[in-house]
Short mmCIF file of C-alpha atoms and ligand atoms in Angstrom, two decimals:
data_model
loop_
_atom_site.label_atom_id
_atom_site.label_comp_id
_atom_site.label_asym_id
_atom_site.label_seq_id
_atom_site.Cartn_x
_atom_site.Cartn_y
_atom_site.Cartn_z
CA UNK A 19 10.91 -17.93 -11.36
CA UNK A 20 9.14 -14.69 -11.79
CA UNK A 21 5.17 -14.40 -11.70
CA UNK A 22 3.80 -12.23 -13.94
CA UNK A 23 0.15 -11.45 -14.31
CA UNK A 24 -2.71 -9.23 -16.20
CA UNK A 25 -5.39 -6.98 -14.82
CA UNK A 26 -7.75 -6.93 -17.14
CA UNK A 27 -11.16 -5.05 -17.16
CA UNK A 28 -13.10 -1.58 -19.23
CA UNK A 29 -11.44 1.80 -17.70
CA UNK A 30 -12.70 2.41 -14.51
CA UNK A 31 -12.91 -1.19 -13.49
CA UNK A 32 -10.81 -0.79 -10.66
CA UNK A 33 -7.42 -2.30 -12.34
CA UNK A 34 -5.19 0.81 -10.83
CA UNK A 35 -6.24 0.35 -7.70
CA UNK A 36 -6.00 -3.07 -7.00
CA UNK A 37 -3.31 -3.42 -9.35
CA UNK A 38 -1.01 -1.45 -6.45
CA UNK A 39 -2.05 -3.00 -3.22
CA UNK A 40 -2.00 -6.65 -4.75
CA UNK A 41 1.98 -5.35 -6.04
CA UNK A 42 2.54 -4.49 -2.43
CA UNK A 43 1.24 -7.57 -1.45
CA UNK A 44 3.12 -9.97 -3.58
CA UNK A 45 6.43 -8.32 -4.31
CA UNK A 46 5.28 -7.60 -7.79
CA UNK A 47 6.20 -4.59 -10.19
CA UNK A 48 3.00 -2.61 -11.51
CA UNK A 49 3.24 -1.98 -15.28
CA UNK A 50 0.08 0.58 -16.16
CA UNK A 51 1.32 1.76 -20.02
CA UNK A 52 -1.17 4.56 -18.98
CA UNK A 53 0.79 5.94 -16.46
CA UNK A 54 3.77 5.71 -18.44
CA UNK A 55 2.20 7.28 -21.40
CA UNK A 56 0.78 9.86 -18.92
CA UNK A 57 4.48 10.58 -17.65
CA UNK A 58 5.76 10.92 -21.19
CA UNK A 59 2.71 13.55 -22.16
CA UNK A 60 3.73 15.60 -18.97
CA UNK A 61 8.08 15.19 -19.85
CA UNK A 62 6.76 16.13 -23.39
CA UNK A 63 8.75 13.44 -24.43
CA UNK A 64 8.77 12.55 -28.47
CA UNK A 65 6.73 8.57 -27.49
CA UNK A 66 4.47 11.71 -25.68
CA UNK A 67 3.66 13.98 -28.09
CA UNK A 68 2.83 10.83 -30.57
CA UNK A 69 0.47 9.37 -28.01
CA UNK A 70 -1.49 12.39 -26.82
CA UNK A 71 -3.50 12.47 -29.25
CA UNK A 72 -4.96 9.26 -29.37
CA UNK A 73 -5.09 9.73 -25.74
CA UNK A 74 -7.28 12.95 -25.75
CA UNK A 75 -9.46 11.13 -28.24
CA UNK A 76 -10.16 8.06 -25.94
CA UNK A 77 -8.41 5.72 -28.61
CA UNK A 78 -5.63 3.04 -28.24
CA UNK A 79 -2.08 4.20 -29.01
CA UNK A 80 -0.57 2.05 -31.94
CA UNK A 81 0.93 -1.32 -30.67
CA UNK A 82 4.16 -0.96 -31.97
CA UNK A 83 4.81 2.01 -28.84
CA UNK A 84 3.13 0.11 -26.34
CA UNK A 85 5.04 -2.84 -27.00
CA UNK A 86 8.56 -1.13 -26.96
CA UNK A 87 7.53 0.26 -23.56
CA UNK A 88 6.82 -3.61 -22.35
CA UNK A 89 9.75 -4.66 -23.55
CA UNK A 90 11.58 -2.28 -22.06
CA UNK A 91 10.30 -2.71 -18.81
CA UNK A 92 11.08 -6.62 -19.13
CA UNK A 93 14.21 -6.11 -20.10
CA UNK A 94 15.49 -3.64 -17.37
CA UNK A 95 13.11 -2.87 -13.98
CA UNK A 96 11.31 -6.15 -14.28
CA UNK A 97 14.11 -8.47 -15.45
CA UNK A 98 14.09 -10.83 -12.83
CA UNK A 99 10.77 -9.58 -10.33
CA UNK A 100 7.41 -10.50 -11.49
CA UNK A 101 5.18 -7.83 -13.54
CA UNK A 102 1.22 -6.96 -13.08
CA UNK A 103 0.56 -5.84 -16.52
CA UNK A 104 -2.41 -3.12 -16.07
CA UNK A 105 -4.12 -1.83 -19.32
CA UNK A 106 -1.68 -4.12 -21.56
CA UNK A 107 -2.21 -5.48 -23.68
CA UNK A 108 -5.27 -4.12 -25.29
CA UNK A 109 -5.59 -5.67 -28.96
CA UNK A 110 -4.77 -8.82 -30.29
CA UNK A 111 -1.77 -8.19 -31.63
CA UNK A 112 -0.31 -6.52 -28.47
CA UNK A 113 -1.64 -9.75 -26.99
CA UNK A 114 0.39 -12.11 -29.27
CA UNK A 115 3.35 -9.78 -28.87
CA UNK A 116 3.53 -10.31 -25.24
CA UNK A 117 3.36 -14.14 -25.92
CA UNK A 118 6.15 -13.85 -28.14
CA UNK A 119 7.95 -11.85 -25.71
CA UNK A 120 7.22 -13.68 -22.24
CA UNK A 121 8.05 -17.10 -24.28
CA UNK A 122 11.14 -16.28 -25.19
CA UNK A 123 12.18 -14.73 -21.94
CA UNK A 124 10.86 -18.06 -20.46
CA UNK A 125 8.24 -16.65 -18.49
CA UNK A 126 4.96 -17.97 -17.96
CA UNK A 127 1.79 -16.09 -17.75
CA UNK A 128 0.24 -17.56 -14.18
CA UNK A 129 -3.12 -15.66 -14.85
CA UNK A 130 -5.07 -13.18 -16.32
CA UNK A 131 -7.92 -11.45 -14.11
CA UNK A 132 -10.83 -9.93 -15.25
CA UNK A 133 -12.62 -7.30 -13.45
CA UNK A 134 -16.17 -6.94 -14.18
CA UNK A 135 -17.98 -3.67 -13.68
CA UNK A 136 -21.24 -2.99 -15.47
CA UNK A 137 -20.76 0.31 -17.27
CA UNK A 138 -23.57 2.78 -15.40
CA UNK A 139 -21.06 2.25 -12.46
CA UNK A 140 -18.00 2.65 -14.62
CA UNK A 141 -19.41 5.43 -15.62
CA UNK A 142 -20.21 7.18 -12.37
CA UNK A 143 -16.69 5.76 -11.21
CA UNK A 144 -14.53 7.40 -13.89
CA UNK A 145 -16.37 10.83 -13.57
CA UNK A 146 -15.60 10.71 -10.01
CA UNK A 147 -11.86 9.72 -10.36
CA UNK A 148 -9.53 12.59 -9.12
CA UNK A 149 -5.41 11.77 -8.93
CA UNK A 150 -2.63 13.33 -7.05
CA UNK A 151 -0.06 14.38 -9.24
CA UNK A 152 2.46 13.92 -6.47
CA UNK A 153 2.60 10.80 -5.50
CA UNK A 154 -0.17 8.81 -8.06
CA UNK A 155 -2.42 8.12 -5.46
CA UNK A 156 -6.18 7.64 -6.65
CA UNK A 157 -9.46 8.47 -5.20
CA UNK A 158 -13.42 9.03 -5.96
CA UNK A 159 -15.04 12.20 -4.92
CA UNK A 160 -18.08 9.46 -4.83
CA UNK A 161 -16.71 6.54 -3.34
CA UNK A 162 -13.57 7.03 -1.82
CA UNK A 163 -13.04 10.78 -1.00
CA UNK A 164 -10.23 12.44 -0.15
CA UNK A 165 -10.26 14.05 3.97
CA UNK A 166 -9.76 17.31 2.45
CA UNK A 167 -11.55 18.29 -0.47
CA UNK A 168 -9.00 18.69 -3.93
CA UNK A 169 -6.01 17.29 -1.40
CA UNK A 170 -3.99 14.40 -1.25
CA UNK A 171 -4.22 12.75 2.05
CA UNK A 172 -0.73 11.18 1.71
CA UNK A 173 1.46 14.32 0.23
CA UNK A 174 -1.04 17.05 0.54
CA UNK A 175 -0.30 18.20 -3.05
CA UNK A 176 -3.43 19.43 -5.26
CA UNK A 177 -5.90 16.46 -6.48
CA UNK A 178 -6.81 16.77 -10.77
CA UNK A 179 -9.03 15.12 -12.62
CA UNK A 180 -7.94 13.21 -16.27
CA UNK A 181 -8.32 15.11 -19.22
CA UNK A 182 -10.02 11.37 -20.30
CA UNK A 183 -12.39 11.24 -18.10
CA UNK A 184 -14.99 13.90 -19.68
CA UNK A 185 -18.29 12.17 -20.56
CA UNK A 186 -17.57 12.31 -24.53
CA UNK A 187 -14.37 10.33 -24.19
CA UNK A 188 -15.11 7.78 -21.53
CA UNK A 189 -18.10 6.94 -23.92
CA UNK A 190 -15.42 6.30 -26.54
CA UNK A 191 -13.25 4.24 -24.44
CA UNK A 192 -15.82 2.01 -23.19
CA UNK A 193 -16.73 1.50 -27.02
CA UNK A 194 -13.01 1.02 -27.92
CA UNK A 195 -13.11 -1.24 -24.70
CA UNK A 196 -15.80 -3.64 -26.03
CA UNK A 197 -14.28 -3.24 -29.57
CA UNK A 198 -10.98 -4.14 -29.48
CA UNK A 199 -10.06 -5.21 -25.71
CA UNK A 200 -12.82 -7.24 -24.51
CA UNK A 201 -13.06 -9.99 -27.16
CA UNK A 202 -8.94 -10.86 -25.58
CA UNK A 203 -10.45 -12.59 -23.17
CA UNK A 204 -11.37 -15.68 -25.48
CA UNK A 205 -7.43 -15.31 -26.82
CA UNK A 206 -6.57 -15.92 -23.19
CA UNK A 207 -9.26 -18.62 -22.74
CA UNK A 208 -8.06 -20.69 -25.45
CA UNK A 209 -4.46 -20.40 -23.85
CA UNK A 210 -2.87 -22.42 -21.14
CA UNK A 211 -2.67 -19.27 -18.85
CA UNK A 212 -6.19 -19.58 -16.54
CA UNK A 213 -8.42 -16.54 -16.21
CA UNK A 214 -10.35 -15.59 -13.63
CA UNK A 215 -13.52 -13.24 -13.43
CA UNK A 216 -14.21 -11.28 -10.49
CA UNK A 217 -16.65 -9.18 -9.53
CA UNK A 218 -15.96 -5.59 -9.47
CA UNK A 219 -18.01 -3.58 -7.99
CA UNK A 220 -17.72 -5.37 -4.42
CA UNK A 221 -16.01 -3.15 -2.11
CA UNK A 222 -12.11 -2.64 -2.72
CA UNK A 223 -10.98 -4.57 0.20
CA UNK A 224 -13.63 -7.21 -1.31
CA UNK A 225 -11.97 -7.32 -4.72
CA UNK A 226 -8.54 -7.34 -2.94
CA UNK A 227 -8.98 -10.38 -1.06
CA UNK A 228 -11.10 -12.55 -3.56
CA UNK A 229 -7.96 -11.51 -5.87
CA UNK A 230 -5.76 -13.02 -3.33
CA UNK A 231 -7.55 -15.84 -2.67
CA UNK A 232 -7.64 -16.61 -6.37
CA UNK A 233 -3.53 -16.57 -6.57
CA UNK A 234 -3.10 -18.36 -3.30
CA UNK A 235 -5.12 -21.56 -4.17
P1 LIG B 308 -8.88 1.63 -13.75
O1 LIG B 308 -7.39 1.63 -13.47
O2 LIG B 308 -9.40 0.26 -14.05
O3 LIG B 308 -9.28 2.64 -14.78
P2 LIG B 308 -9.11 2.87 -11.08
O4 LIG B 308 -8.42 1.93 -10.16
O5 LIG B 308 -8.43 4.13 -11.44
O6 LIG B 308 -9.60 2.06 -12.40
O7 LIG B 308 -10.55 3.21 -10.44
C1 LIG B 308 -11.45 4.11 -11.08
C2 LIG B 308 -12.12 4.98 -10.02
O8 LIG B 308 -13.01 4.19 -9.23
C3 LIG B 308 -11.16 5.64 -9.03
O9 LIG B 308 -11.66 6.92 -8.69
C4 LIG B 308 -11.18 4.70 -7.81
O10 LIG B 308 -10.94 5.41 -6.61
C5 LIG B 308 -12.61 4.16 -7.85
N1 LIG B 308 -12.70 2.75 -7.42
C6 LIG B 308 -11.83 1.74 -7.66
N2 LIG B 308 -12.27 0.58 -7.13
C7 LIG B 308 -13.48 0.85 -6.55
C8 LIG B 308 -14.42 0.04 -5.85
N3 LIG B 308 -14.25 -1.27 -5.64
N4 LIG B 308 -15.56 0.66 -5.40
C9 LIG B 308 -15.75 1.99 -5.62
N5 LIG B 308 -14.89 2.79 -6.28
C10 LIG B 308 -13.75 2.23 -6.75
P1 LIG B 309 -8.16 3.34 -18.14
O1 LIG B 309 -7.94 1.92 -17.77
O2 LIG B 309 -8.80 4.13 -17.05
O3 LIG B 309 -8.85 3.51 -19.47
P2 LIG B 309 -5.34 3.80 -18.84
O4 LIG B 309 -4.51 4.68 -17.99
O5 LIG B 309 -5.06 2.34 -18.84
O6 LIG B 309 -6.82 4.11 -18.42
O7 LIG B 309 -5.27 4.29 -20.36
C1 LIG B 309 -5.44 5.64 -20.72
C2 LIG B 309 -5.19 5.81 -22.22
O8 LIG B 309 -3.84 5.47 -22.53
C3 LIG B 309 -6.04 4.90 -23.12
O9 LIG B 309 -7.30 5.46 -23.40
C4 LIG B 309 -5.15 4.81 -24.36
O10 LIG B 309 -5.24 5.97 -25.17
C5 LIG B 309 -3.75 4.77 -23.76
N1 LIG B 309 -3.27 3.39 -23.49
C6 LIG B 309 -2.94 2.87 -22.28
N2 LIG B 309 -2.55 1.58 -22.39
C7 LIG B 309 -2.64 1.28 -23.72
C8 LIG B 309 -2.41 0.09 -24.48
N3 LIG B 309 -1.99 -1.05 -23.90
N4 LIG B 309 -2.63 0.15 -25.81
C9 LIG B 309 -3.04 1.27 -26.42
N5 LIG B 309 -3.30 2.42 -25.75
C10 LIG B 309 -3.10 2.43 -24.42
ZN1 LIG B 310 -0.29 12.44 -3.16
#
């Protein structure tokens, strides 16, 4: 049976990065609609040129093209391997989508986990965020630097920083964050998946094992 979970949390809350080691970890696939939106901006792709500009404004993207990417994804990559959905679903109705969907593939939520991060660190987080283009690794010019300055240490291709992540639009997204993502978490509460808050702003390896410990018990 597959295993399929949600990392939930504002941007910046860590949900990329922990999303990845805990896939490593588990055997699970890593679903970020971000980074798939991302890809299609870059390919210039028709689903890109639609979502760019909701992107570059720090709002959502409408449901009805995040959803067809999920459902893609369940219905090829992730057929039968369990999925880490990260930054989906977003609103409500993306929420009761997935329901839809996951029930009538027969697969059970196990959990949804929230990471909490007040937002002075968020915010200090997010400006910090560079990402190598090469291989999608992630670091923090504050917390987690790269050994050479604008480098990746895995590839050694050029570090960038998210168009996003400017000061004006990370204020949006943390207000579209508490808008229309945040209140999910009583959608998921009232649901027979459990949830799980976790403190965020304990030190990655921190985050990564409490996260483990959570799915182990
Ligand atoms: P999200 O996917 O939730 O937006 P990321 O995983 O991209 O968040 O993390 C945002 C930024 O904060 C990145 O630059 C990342 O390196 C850094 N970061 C992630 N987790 C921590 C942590 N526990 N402590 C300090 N910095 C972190
Ligand atoms: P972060 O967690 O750091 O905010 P993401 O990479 O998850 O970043 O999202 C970046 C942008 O992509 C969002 O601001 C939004 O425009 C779009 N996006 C990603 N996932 C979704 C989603 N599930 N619903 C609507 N828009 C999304
Ligand atoms: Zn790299």
């Amino acid at each position: 049976m597959t295993r399929d979970l949600i990392l939930f949390g504002p941007p910046g809350a860590g949900k990329g990065t922990q999303g990845a080691l805990l896939a490593e970890r588990l055997g699970l696939l890593r679903l970020s609609t971000g980074d798939v939106l991302r890809d299609a901006v870059r390919r210039g792709t028709a689903m890109g040129r639609e979502a760019q500009r909701y992107m570059d404004a720090g709002d959502l993207v409408p449901d009805d093209v995040i959803i067809g990417i999920v459902r893609d994804y369940l219905a090829g990559e992730a057929a039968d391997t369990g999925v880490i959905f990260d930054g989906f679903p977003r609103t409500l109705p993306q929420a009761k989508r997935l329901d839809d969907l996951l029930e009538e593939l027969n697969r059970p939520l196990q959990a949804v986990l929230v990471l909490e991060v007040e937002s002075d660190v968020l915010i200090k987080r997010l400006s910090g965020r560079r990402s190598c283009a090469g291989c999608g690794a992630t670091y923090n010019v504050y917390f987690d630097p790269p050994r050479e300055e604008g480098l990746c240490d895995r590839c050694g291709a050029a570090l960038s920083q998210r168009a996003d992540d400017d000061p004006a639009t990370v204020q949006r997204r943390l207000a579209v964050y508490a808008e229309q993502t945040e209140p999910l978490i009583v959608h998921y509460r009232k649901s027979d998946t459990d949830v799980h808050h976790i403190d965020g702003e304990q030190s990655v390896d921190h985050v990564q094992r409490e996260l483990v410990e959570l799915l182990e018990e």
